[in-house]
JSON list of C-alpha atoms in Angstrom, two decimals:
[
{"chain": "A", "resi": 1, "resn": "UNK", "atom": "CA", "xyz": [48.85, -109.44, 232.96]},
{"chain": "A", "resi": 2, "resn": "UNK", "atom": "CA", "xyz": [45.77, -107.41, 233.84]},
{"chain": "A", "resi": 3, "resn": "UNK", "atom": "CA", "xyz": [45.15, -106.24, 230.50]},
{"chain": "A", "resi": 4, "resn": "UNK", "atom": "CA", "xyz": [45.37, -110.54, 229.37]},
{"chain": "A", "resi": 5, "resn": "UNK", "atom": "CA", "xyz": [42.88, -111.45, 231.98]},
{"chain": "A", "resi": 6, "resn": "UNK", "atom": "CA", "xyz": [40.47, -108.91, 231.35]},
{"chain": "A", "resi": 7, "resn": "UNK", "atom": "CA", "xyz": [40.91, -109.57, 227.60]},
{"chain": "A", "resi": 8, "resn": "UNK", "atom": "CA", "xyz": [40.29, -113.49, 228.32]},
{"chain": "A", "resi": 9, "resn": "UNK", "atom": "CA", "xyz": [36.65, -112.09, 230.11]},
{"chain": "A", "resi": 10, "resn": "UNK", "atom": "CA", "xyz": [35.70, -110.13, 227.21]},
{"chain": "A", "resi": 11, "resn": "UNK", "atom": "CA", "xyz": [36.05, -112.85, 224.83]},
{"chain": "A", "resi": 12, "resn": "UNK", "atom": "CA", "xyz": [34.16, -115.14, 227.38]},
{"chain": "A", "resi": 13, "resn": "UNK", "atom": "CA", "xyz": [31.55, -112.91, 228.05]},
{"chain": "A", "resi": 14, "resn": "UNK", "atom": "CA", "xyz": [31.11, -112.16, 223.92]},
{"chain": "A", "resi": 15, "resn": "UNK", "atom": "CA", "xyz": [30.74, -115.91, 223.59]},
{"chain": "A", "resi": 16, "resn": "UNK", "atom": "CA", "xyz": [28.04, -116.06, 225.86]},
{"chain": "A", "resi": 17, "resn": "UNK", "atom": "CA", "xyz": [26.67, -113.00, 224.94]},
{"chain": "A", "resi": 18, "resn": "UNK", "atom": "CA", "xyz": [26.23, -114.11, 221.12]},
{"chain": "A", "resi": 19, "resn": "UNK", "atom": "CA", "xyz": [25.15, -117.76, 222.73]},
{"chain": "A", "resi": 20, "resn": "UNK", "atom": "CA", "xyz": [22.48, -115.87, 224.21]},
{"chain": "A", "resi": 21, "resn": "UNK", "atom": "CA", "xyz": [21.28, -113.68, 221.12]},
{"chain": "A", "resi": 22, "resn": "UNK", "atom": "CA", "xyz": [21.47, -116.41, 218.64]},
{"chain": "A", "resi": 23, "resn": "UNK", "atom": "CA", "xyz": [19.14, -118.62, 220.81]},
{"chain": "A", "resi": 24, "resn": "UNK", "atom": "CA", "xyz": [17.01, -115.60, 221.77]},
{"chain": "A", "resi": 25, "resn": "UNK", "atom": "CA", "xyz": [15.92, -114.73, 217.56]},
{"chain": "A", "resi": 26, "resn": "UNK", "atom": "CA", "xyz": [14.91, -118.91, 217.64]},
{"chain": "A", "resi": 27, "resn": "UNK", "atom": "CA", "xyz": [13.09, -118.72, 220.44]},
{"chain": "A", "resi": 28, "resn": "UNK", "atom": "CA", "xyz": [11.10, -116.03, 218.09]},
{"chain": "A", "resi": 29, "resn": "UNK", "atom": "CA", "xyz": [11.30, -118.34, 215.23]},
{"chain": "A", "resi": 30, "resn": "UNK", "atom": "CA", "xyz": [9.63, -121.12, 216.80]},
{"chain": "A", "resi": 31, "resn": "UNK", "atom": "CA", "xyz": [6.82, -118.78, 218.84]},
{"chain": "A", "resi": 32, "resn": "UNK", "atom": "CA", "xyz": [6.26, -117.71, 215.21]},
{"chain": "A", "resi": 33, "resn": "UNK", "atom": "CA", "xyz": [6.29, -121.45, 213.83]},
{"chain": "A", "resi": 34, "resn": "UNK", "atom": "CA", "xyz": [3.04, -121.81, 216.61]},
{"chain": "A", "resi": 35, "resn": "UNK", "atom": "CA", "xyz": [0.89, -120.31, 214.27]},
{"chain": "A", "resi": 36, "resn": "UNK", "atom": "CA", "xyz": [-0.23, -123.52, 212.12]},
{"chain": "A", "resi": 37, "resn": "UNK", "atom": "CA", "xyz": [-0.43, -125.76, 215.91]},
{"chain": "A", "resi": 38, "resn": "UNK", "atom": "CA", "xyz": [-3.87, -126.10, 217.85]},
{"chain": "A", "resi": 39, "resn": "UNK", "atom": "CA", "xyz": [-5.34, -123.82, 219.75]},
{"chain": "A", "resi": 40, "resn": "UNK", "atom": "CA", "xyz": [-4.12, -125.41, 223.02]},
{"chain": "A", "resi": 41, "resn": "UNK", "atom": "CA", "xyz": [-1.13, -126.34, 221.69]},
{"chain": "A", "resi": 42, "resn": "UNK", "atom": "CA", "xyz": [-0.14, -122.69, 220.73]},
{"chain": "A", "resi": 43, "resn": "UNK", "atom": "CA", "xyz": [-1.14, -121.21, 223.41]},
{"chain": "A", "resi": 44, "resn": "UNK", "atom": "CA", "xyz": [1.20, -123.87, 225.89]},
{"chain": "A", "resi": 45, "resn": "UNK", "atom": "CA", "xyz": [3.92, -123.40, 223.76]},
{"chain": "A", "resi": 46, "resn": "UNK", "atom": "CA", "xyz": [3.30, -119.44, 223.25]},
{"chain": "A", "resi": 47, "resn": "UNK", "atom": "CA", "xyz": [3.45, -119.35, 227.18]},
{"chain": "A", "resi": 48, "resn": "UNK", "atom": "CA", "xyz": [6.49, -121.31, 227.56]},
{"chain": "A", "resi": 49, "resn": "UNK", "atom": "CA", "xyz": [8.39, -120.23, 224.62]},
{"chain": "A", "resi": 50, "resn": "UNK", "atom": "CA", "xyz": [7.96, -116.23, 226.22]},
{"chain": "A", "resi": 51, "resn": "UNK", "atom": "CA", "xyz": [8.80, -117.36, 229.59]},
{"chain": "A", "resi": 52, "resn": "UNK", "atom": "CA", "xyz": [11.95, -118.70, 227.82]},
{"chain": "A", "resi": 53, "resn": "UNK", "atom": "CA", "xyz": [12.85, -115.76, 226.16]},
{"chain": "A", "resi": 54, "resn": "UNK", "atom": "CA", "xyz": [12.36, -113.35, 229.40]},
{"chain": "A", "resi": 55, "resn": "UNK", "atom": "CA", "xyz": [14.48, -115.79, 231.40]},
{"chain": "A", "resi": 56, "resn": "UNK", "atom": "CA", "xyz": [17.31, -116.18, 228.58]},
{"chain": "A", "resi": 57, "resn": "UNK", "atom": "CA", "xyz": [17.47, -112.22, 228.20]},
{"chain": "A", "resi": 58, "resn": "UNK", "atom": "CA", "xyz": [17.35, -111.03, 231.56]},
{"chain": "A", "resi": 59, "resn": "UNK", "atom": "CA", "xyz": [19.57, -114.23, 233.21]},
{"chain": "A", "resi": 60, "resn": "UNK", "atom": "CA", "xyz": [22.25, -114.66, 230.46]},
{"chain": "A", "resi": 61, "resn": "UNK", "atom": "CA", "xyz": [22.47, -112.55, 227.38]},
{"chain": "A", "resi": 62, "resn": "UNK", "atom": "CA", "xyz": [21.83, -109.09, 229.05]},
{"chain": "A", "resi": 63, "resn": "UNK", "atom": "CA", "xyz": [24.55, -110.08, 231.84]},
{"chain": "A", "resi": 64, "resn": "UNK", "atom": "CA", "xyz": [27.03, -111.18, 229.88]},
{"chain": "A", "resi": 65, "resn": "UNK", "atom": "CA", "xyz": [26.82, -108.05, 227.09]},
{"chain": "A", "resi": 66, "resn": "UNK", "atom": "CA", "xyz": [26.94, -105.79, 230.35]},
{"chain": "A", "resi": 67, "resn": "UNK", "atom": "CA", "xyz": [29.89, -107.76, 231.59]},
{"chain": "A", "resi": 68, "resn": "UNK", "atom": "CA", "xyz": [31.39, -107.42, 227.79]},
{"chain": "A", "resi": 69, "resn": "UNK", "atom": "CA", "xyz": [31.02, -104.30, 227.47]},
{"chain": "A", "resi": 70, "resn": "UNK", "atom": "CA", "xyz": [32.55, -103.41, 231.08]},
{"chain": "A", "resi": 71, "resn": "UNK", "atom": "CA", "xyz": [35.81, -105.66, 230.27]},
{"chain": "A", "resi": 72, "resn": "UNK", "atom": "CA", "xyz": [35.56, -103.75, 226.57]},
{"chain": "A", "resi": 73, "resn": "UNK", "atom": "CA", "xyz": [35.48, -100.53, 228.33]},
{"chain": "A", "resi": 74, "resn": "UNK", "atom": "CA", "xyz": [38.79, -101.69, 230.74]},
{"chain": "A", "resi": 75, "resn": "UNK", "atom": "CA", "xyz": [40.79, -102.34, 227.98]},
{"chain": "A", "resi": 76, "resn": "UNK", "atom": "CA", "xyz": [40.57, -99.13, 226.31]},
{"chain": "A", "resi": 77, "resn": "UNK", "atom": "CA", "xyz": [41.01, -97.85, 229.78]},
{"chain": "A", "resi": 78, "resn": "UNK", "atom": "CA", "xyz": [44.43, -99.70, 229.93]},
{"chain": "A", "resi": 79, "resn": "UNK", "atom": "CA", "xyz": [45.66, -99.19, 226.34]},
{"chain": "A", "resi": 80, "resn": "UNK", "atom": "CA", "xyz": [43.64, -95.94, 225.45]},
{"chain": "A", "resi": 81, "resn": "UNK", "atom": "CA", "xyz": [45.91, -96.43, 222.07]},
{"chain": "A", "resi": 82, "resn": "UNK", "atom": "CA", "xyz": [43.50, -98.25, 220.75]},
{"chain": "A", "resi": 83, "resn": "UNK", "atom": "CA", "xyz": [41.04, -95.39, 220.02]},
{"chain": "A", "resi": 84, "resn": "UNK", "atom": "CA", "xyz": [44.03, -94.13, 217.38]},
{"chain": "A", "resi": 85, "resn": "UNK", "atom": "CA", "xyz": [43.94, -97.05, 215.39]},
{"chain": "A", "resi": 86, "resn": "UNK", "atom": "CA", "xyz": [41.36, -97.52, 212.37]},
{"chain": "A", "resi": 87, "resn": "UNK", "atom": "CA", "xyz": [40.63, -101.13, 212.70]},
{"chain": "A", "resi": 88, "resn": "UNK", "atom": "CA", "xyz": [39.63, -100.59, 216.04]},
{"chain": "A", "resi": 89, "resn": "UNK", "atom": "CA", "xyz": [37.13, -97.83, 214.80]},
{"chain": "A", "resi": 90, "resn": "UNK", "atom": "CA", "xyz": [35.81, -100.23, 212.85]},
{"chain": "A", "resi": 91, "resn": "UNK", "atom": "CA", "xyz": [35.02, -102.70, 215.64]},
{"chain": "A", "resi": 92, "resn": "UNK", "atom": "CA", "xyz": [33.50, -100.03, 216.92]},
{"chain": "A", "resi": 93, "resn": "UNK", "atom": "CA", "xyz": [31.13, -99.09, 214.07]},
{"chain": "A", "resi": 94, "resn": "UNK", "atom": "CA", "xyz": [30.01, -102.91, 214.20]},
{"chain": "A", "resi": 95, "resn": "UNK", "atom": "CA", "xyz": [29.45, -102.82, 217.85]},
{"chain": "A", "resi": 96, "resn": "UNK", "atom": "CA", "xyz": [26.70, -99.73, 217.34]},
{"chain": "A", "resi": 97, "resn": "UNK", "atom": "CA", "xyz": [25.06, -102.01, 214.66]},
{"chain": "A", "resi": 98, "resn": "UNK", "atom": "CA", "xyz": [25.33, -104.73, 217.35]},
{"chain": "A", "resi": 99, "resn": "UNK", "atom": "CA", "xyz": [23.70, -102.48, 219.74]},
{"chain": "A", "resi": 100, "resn": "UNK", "atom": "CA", "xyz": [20.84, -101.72, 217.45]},
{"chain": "A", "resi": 101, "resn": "UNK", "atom": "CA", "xyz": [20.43, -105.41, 216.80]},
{"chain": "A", "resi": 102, "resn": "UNK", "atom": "CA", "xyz": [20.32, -105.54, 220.68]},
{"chain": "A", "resi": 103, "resn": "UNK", "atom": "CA", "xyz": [17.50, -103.14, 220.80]},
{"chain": "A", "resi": 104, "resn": "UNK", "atom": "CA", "xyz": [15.68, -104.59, 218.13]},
{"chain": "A", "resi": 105, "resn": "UNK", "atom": "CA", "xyz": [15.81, -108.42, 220.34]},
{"chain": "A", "resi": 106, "resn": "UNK", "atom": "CA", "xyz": [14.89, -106.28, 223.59]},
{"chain": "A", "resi": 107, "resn": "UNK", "atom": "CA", "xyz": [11.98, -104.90, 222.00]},
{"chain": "A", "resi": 108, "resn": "UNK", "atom": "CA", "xyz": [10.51, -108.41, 220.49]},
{"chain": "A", "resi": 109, "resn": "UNK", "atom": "CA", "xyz": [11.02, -109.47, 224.05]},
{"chain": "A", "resi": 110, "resn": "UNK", "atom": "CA", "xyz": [8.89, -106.90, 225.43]},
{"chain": "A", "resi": 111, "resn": "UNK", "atom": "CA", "xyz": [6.05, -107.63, 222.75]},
{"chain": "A", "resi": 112, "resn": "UNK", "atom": "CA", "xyz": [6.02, -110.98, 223.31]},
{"chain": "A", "resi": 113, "resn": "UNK", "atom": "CA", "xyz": [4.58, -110.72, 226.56]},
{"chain": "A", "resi": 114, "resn": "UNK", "atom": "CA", "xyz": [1.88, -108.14, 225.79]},
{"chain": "A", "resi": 115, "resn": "UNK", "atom": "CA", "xyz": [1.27, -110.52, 222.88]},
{"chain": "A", "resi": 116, "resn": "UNK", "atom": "CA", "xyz": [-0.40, -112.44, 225.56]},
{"chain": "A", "resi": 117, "resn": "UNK", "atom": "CA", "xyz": [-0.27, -115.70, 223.31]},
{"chain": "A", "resi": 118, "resn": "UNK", "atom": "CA", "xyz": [-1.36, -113.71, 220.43]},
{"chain": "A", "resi": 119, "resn": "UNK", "atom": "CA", "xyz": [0.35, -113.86, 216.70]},
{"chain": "A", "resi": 120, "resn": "UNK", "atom": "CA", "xyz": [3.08, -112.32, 216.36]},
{"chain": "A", "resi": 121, "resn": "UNK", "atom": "CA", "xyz": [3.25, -110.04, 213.35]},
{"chain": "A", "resi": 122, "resn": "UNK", "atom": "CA", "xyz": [6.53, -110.51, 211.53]},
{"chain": "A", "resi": 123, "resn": "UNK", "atom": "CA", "xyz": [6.30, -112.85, 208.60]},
{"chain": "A", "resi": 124, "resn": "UNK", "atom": "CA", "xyz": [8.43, -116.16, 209.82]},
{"chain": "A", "resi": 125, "resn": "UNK", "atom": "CA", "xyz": [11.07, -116.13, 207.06]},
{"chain": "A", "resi": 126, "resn": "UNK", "atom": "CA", "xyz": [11.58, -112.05, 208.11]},
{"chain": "A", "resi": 127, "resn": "UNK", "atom": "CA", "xyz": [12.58, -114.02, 211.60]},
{"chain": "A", "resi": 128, "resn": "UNK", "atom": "CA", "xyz": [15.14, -116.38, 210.31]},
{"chain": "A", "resi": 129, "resn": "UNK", "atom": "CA", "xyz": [17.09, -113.41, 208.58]},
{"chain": "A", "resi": 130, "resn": "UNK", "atom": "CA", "xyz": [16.84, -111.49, 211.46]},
{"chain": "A", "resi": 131, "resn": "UNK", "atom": "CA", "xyz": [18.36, -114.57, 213.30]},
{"chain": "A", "resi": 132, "resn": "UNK", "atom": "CA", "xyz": [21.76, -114.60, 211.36]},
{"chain": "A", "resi": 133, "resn": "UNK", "atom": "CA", "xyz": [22.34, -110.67, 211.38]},
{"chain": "A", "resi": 134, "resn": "UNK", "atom": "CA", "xyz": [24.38, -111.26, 214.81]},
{"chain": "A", "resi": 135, "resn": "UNK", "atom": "CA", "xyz": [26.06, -113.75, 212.59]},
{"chain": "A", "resi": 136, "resn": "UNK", "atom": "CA", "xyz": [26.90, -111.40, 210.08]},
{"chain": "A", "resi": 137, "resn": "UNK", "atom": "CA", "xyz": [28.50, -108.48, 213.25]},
{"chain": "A", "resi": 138, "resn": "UNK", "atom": "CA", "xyz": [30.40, -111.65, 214.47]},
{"chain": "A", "resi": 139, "resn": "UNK", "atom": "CA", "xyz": [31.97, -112.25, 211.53]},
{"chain": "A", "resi": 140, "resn": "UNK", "atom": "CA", "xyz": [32.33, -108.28, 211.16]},
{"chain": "A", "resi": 141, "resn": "UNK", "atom": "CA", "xyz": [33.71, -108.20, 214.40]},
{"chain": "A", "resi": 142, "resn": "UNK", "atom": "CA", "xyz": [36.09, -111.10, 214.91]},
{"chain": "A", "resi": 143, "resn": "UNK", "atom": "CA", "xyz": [37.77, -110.93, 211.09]},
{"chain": "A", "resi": 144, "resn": "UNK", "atom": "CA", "xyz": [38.36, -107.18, 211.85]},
{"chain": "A", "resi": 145, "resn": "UNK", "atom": "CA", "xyz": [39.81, -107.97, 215.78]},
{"chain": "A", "resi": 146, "resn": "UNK", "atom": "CA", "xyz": [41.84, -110.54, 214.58]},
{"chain": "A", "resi": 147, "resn": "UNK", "atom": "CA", "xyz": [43.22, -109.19, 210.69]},
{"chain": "A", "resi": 148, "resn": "UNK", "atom": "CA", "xyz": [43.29, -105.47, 212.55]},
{"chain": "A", "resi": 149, "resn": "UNK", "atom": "CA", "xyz": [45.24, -103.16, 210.29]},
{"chain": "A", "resi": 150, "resn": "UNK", "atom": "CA", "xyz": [44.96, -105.91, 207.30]},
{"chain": "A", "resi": 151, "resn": "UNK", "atom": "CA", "xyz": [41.40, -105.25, 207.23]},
{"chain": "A", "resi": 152, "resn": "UNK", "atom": "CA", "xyz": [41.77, -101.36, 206.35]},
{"chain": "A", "resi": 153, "resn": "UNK", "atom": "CA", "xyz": [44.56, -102.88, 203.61]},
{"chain": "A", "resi": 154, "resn": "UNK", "atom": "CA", "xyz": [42.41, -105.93, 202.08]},
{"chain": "A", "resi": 155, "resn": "UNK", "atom": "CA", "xyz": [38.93, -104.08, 202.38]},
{"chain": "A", "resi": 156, "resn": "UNK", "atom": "CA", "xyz": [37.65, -104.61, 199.15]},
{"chain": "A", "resi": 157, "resn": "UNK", "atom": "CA", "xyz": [38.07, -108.39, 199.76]},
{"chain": "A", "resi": 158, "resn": "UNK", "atom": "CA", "xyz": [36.65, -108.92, 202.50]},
{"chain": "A", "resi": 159, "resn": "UNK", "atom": "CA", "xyz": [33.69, -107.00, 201.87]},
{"chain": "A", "resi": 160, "resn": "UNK", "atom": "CA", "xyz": [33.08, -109.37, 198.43]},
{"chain": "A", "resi": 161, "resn": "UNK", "atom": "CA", "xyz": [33.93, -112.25, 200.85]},
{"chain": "A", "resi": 162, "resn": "UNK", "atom": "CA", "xyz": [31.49, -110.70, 203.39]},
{"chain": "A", "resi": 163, "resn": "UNK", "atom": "CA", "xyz": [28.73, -110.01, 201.09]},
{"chain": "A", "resi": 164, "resn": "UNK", "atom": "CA", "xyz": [29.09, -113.81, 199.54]},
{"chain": "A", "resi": 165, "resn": "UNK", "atom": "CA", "xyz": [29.17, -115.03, 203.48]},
{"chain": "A", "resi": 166, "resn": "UNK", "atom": "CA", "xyz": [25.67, -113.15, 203.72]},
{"chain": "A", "resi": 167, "resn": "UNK", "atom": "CA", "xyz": [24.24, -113.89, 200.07]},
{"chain": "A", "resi": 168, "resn": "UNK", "atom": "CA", "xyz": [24.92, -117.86, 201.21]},
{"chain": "A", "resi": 169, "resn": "UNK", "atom": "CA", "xyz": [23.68, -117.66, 204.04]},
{"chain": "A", "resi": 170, "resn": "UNK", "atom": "CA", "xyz": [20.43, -115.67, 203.33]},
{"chain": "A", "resi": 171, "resn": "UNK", "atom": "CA", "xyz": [19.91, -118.53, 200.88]},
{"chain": "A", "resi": 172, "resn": "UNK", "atom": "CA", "xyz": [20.42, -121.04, 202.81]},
{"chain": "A", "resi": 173, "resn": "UNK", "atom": "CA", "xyz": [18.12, -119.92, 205.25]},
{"chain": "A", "resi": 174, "resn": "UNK", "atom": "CA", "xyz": [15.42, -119.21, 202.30]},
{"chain": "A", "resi": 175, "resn": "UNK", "atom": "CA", "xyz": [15.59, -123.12, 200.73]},
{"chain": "A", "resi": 176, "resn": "UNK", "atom": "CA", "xyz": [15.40, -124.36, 204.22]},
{"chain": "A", "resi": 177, "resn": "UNK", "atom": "CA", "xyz": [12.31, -122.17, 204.90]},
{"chain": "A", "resi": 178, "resn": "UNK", "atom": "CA", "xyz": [10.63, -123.34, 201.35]},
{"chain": "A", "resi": 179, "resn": "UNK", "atom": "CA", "xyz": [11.63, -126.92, 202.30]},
{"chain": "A", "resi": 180, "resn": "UNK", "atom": "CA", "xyz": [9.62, -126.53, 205.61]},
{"chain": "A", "resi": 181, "resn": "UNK", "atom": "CA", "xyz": [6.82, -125.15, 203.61]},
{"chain": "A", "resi": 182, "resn": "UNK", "atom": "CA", "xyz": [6.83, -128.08, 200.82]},
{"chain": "A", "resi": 183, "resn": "UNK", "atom": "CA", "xyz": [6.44, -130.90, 204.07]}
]
């Protein structure tokens, strides 16, 4: 029963978590969408859009990827068997790319506010690509927790079915961006 409810907090927390981190890379989108505005403009919506990011990081997504993390760690605590099985290696594996991605999000915190209102320099479309990569490790993440020894069998499938998943959305993301341009 402990092992359930701790399982039910992970998932909860990795909702949140990923709620957190999606919103986070938009917030950095739309700073980055400032730079055509007004002067004044910019600069009020620079301001706010930081203060929004600092506040969603440190009051949500950091929380609840500690609080993961913690529930992660219990489980392995209480069924250590899972550090014997491939699939779970594989979560793993995602979850260090998910760290880096993590890194990568605390760091474009942290230079937004020594940007000071200023541009930031990261081409816009560069942004929205960034923004689906926790997509991608989500996908990663929950096809492997949930197929767990299928994945190892069916690899080669779901890595064509990944890499179509990405190639769609990537160009999604790039006719939305050149329809924004064309208005």
């Amino acid at each position: 029963m402990l092992y359930t409810i701790i399982k039910a907090l992970h998932i909860i927390f990795m909702v949140s978590y990923f709620a957190g981190i999606f919103y986070l890379v938009r917030i950095f989108v739309y700073y980055k969408d400032t730079d055509e505005f007004s002067e004044e403009k910019k600069k009020i919506l620079r301001e706010q859009y930081t203060f929004m990011a600092r506040r969603l990081w440190n009051i949500i997504t950091v929380p609840a990827g500690v609080i993961m993390a913690v529930c992660g760690l219990v489980m392995i605590f209480l069924n250590p068997g899972l550090m014997k099985m491939g699939w779970f290696h594989l979560k793993l594996t995602f979850l260090i790319g998910l760290a880096i991605y993590h890194y990568w999000c605390w760091k474009k915190v942290l230079h937004l506010k020594v940007l000071n209102g200023s541009t930031l320099p990261i081409a816009n479309i560069k942004l929205r690509q960034a923004n689906e990569i926790a997509t991608f490790i989500l996908f990663l993440v929950v096809f492997t927790v949930i197929l767990k020894s299928m994945v190892i069998e069916y690899w080669w499938q779901l890595i064509a079915g990944f890499f179509v998943l990405v190639f769609l959305i990537m160009m999604t993301v790039k006719l939305v961006n050149k329809n924004k341009k064309n208005k």
